[in-house]
JSON list of C-alpha atoms in Angstrom, two decimals:
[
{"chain": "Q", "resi": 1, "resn": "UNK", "atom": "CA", "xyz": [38.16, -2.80, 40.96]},
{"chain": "Q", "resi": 2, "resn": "UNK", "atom": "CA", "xyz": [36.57, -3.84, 37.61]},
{"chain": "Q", "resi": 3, "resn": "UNK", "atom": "CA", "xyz": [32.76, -2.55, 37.36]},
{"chain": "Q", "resi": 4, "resn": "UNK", "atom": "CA", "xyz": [30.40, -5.37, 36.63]},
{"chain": "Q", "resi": 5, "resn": "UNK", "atom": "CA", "xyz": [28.20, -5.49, 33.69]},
{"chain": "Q", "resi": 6, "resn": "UNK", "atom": "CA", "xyz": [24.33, -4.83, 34.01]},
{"chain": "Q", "resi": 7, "resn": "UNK", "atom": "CA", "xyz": [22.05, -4.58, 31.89]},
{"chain": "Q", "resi": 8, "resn": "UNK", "atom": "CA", "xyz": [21.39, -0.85, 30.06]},
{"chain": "Q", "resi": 9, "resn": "UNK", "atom": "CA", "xyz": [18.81, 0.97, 30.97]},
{"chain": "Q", "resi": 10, "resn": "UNK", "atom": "CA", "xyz": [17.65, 4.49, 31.10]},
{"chain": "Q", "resi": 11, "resn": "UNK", "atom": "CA", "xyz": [15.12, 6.29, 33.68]},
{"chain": "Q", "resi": 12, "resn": "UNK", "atom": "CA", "xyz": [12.51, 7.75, 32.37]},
{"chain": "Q", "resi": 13, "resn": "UNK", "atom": "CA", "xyz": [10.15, 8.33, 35.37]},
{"chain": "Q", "resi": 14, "resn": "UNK", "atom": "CA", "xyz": [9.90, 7.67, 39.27]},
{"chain": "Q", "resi": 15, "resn": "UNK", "atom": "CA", "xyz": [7.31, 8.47, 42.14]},
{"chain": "Q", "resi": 16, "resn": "UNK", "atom": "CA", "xyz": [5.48, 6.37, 45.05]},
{"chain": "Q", "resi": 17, "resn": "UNK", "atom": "CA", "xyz": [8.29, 4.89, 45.60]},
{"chain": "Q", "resi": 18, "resn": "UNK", "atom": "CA", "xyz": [9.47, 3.45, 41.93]},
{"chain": "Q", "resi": 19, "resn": "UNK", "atom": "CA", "xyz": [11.25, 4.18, 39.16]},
{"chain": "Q", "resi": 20, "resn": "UNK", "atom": "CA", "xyz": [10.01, 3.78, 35.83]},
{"chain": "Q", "resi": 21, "resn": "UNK", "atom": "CA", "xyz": [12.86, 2.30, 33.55]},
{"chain": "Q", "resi": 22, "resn": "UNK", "atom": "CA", "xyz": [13.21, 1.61, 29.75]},
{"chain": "Q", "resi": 23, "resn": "UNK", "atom": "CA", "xyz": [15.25, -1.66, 29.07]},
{"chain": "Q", "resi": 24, "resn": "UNK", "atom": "CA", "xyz": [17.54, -2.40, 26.10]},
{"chain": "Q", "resi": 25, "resn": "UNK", "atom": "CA", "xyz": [17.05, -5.92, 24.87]},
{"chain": "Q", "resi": 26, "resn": "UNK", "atom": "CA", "xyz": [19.31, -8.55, 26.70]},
{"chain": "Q", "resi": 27, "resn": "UNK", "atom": "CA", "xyz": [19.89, -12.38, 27.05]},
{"chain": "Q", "resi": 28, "resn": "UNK", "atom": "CA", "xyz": [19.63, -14.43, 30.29]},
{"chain": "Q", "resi": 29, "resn": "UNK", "atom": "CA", "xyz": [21.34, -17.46, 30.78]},
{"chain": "Q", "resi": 30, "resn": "UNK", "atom": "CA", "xyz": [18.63, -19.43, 32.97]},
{"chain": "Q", "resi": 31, "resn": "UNK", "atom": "CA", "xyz": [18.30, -21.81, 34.95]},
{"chain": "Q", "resi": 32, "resn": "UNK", "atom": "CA", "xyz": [14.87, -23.72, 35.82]},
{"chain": "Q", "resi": 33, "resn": "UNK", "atom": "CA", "xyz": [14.50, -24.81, 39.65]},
{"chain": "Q", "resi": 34, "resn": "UNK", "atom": "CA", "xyz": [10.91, -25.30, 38.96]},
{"chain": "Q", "resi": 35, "resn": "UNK", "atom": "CA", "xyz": [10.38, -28.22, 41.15]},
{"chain": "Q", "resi": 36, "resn": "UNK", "atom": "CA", "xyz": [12.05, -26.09, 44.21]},
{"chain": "Q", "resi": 37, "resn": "UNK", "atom": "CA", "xyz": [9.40, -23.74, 45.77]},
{"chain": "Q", "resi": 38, "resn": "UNK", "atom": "CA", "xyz": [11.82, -22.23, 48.06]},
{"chain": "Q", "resi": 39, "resn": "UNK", "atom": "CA", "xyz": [13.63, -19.11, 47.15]},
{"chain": "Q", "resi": 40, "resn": "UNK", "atom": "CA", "xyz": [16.74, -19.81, 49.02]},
{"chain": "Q", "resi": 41, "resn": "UNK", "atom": "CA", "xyz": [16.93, -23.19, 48.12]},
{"chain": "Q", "resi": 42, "resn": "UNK", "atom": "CA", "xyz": [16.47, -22.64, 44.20]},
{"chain": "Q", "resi": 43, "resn": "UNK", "atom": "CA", "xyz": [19.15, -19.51, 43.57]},
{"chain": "Q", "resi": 44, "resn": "UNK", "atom": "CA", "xyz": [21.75, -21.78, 45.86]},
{"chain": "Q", "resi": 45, "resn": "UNK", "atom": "CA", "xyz": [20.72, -24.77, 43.55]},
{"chain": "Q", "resi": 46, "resn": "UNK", "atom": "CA", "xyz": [20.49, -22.08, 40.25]},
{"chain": "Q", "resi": 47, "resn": "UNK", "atom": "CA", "xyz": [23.47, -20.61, 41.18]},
{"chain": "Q", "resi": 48, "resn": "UNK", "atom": "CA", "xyz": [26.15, -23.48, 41.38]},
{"chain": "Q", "resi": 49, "resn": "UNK", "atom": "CA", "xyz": [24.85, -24.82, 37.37]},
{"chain": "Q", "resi": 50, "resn": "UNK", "atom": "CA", "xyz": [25.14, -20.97, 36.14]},
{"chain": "Q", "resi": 51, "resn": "UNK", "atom": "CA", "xyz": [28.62, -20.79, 38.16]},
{"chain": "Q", "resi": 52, "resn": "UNK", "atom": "CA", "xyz": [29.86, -23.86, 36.19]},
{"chain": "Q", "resi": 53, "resn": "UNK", "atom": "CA", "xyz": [28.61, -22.03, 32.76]},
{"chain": "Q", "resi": 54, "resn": "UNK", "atom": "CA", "xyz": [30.29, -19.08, 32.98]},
{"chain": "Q", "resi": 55, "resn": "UNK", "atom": "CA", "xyz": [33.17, -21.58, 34.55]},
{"chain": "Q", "resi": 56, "resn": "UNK", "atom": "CA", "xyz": [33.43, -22.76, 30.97]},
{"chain": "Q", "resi": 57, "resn": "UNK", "atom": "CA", "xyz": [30.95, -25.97, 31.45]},
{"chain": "Q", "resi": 58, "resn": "UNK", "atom": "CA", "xyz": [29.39, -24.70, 27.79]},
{"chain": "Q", "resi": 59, "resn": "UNK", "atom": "CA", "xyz": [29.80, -25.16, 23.91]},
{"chain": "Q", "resi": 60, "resn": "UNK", "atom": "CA", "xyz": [32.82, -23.28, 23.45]},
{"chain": "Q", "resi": 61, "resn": "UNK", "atom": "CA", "xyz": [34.83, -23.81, 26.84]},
{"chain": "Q", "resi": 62, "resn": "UNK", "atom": "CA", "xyz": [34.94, -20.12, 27.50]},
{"chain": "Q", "resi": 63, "resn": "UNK", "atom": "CA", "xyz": [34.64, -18.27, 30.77]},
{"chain": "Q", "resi": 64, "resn": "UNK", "atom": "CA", "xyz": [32.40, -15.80, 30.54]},
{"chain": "Q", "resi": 65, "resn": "UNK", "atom": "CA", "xyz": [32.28, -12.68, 32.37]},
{"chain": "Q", "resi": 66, "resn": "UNK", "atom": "CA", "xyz": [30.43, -12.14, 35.61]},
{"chain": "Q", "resi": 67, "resn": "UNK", "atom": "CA", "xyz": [27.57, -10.03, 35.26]},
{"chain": "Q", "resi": 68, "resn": "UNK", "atom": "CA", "xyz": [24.91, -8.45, 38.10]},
{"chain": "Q", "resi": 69, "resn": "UNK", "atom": "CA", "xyz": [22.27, -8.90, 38.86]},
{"chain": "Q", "resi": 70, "resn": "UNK", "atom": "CA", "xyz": [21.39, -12.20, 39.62]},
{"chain": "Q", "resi": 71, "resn": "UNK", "atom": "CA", "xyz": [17.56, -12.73, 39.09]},
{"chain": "Q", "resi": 72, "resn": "UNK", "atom": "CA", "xyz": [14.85, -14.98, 40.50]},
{"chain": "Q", "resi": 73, "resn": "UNK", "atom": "CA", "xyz": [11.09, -15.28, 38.63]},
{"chain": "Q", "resi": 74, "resn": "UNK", "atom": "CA", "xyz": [8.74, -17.39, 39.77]},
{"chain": "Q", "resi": 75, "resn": "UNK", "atom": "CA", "xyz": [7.62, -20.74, 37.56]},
{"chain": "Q", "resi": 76, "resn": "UNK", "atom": "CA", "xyz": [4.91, -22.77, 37.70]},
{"chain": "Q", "resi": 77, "resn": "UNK", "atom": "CA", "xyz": [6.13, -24.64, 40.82]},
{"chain": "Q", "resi": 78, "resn": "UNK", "atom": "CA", "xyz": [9.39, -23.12, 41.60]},
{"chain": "Q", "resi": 79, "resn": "UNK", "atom": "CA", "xyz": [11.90, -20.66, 40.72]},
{"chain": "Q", "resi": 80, "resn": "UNK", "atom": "CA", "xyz": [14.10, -19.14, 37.42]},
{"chain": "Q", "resi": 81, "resn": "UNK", "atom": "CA", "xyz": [16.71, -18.12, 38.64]},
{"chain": "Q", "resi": 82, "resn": "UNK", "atom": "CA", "xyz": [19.33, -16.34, 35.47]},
{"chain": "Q", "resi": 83, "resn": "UNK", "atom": "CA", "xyz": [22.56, -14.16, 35.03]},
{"chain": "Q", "resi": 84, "resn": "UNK", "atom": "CA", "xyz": [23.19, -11.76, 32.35]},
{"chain": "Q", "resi": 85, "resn": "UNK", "atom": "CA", "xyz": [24.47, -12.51, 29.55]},
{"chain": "Q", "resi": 86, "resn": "UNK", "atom": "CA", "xyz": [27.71, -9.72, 28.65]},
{"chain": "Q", "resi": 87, "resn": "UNK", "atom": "CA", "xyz": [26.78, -7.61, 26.08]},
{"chain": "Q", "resi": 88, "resn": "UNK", "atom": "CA", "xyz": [29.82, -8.41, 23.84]},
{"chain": "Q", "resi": 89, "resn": "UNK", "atom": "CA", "xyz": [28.54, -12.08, 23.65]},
{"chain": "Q", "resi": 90, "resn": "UNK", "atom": "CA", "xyz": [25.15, -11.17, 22.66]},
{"chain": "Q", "resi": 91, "resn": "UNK", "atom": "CA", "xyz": [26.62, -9.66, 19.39]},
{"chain": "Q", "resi": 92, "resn": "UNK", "atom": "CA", "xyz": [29.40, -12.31, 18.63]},
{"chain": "Q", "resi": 93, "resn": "UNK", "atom": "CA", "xyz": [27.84, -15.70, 19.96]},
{"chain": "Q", "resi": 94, "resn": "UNK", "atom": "CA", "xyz": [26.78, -16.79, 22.70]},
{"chain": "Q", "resi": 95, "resn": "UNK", "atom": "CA", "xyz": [28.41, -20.04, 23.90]},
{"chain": "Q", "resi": 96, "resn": "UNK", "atom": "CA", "xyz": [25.80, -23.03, 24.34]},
{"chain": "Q", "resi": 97, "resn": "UNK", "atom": "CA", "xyz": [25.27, -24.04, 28.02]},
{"chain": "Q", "resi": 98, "resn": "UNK", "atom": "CA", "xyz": [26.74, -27.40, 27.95]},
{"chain": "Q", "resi": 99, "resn": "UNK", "atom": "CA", "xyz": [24.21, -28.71, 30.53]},
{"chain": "Q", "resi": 100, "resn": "UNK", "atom": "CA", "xyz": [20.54, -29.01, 29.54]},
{"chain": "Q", "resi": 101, "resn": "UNK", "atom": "CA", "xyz": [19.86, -27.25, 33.16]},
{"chain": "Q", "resi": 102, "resn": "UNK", "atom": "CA", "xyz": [20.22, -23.84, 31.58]},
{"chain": "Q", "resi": 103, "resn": "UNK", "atom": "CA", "xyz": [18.72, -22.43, 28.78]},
{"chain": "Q", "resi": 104, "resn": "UNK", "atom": "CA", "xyz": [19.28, -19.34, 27.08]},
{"chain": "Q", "resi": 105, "resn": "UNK", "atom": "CA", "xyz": [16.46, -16.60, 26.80]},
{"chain": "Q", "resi": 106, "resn": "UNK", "atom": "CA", "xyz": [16.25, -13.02, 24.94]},
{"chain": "Q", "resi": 107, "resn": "UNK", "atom": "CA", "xyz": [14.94, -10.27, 27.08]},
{"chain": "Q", "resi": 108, "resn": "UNK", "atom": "CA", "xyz": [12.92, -7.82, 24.51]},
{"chain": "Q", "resi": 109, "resn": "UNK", "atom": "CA", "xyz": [13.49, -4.05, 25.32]},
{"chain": "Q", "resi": 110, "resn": "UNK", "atom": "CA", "xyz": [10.81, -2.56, 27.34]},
{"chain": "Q", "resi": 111, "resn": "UNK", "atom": "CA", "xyz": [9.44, -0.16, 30.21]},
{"chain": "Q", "resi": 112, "resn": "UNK", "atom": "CA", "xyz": [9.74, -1.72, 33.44]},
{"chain": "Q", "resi": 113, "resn": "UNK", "atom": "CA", "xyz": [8.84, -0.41, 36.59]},
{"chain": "Q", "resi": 114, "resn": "UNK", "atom": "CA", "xyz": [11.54, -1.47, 39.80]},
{"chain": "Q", "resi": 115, "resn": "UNK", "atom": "CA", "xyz": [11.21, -0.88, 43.24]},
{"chain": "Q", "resi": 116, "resn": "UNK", "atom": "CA", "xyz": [14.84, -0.97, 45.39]},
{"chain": "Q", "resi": 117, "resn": "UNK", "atom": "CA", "xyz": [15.56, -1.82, 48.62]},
{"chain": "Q", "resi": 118, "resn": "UNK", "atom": "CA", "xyz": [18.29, -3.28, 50.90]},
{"chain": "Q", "resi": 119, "resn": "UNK", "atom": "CA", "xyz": [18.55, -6.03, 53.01]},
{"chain": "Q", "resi": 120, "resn": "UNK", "atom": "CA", "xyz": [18.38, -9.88, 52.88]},
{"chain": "Q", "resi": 121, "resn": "UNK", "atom": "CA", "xyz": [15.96, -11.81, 50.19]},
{"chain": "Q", "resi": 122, "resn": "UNK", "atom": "CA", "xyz": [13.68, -14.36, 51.14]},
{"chain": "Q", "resi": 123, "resn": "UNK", "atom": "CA", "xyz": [10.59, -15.84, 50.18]},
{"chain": "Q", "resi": 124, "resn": "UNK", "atom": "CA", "xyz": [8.26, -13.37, 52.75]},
{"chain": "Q", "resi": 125, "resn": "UNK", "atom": "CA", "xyz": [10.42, -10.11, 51.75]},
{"chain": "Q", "resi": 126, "resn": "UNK", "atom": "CA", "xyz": [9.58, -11.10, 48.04]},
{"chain": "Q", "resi": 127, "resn": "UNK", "atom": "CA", "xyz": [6.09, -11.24, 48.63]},
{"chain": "Q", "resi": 128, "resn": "UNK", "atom": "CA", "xyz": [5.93, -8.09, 50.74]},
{"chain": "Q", "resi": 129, "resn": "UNK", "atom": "CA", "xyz": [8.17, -6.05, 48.11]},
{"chain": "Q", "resi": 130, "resn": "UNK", "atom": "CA", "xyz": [6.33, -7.26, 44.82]},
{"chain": "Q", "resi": 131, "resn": "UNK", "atom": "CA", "xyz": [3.10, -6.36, 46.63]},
{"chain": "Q", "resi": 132, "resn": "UNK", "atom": "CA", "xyz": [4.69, -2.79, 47.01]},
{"chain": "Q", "resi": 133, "resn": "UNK", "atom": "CA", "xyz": [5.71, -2.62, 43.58]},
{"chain": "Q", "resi": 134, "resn": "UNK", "atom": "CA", "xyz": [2.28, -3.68, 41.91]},
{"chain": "Q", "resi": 135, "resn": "UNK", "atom": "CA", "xyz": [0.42, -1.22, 44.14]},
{"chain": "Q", "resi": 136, "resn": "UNK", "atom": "CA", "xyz": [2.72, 1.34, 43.08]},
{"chain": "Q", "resi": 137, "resn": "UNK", "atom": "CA", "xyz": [2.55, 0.34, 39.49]},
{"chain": "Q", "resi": 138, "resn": "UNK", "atom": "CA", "xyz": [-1.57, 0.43, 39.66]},
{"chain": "Q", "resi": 139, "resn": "UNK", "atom": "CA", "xyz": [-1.03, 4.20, 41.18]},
{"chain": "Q", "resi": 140, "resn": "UNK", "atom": "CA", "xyz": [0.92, 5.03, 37.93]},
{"chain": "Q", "resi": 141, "resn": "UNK", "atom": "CA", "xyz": [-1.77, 3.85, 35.80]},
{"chain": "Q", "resi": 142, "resn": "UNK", "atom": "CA", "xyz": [-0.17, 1.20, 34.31]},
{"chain": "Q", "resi": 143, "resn": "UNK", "atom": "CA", "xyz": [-0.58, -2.85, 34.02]},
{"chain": "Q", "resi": 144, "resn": "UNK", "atom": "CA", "xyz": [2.28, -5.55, 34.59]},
{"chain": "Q", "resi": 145, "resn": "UNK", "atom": "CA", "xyz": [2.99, -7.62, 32.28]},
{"chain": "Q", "resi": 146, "resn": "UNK", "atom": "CA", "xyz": [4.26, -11.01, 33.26]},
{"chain": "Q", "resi": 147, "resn": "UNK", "atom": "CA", "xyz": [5.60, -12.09, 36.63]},
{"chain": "Q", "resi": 148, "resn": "UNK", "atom": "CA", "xyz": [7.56, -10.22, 39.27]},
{"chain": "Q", "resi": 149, "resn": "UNK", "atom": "CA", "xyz": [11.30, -10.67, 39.08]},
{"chain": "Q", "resi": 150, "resn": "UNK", "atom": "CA", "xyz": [13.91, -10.45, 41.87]},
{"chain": "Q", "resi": 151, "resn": "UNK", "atom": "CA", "xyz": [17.44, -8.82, 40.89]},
{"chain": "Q", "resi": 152, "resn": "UNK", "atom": "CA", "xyz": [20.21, -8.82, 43.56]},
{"chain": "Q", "resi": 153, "resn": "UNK", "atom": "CA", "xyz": [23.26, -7.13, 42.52]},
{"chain": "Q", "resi": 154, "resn": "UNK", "atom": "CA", "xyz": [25.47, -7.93, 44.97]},
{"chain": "Q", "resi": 155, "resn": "UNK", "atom": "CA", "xyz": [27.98, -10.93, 46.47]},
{"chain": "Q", "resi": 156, "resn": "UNK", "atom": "CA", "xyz": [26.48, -12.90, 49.85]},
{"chain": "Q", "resi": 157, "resn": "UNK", "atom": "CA", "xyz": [29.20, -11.85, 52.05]},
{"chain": "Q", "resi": 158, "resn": "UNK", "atom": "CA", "xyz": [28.38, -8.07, 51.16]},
{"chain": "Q", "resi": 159, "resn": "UNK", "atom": "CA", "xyz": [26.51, -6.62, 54.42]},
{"chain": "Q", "resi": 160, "resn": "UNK", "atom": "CA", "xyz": [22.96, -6.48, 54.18]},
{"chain": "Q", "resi": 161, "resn": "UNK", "atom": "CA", "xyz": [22.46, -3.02, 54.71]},
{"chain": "Q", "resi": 162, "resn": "UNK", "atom": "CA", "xyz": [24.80, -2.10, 51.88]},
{"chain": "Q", "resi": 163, "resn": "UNK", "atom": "CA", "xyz": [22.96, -5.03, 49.41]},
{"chain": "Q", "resi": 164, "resn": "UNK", "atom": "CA", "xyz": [21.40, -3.30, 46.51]},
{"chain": "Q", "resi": 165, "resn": "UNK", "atom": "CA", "xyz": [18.45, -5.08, 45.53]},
{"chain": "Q", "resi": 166, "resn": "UNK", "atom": "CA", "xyz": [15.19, -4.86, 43.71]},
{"chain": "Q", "resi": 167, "resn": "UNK", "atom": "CA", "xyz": [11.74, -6.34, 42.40]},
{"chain": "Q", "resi": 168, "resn": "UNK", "atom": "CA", "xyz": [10.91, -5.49, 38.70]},
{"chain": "Q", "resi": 169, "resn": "UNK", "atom": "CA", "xyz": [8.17, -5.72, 36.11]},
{"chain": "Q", "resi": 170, "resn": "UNK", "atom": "CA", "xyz": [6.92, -5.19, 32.44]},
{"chain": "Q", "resi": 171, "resn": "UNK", "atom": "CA", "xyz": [4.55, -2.82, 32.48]},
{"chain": "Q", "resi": 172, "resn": "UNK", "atom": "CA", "xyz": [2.36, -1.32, 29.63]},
{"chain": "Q", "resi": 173, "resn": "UNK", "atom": "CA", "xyz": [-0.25, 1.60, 29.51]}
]
């Protein structure tokens, strides 16, 4: 089995319950549910237009490699919901989504702090995991920067108690 792509990152501290991570700079392809306020309901909506891009639905009719994880931020009224954009791509071109449903975004490298767990995803178990993580991230000292990301790295028919996932943030001192 082929290992999947995610993006590069090195440890560089852990403790009440977190790790402390610094992130090479990466691209997102994204896709805005904004109007959708529930979790579920966006990444299943999300999911099918970023399918279709990496289907070859985009400027240069090229299937593009699937990456992990996939990621959900909250918007203003809804959800962002993005893949990973392979490495290789982000240093030859990166095909144009051809729907206006997706937009491509540059991830600057930076510390993040990310709390794992396993298990399903849902709205509730967001809100109870990102609470975690910002308590833990106050403990360290530090401030978030920006919103609270979900990353799930693996397929839905993968058993819950063997799904990786995990809640991240920017953080500075």
């Amino acid at each position: 089995m082929l290992a999947i792509e995610k993006p590069e990152y090195r440890v560089v501290g852990s403790g009440f319950g977190i790790e402390l991570r610094d992130y090479a700079e990466h691209w997102l392809a994204e896709c805005d549910q904004s109007a959708v306020a529930d979790l579920r309901i966006a990444s299943n909506r999300a999911f099918n237009n970023l399918f279709r891009y990496i289907s070859g639905e985009n400027s240069e009719n090229q299937k593009i490699s699937m990456t992990s994880p996939v990621q959900q931020v909250p918007s203003a009224q809804g959800w962002k919901v993005s893949f990973v954009v392979p490495k290789l791509l982000a240093t030859t071109g990166i095909p144009g989504p051809a729907s206006g449903a997706i937009q491509l975004r540059n991830v600057e490298a930076g510390r993040f702090a990310a709390l794992r767990y396993r298990g399903l995803l849902d709205q509730d178990i967001f809100m109870a995991k990102r609470n975690e993580l910002l308590a833990a991230v106050e403990k360290f000292g530090l401030k978030p920067v920006g919103e609270v990301s979900s990353a799930i790295y693996n397929p839905p028919l993968t058993p819950p108690i063997l799904r990786r996932n995990e809640v991240l943030v920017r953080v500075s001192d």
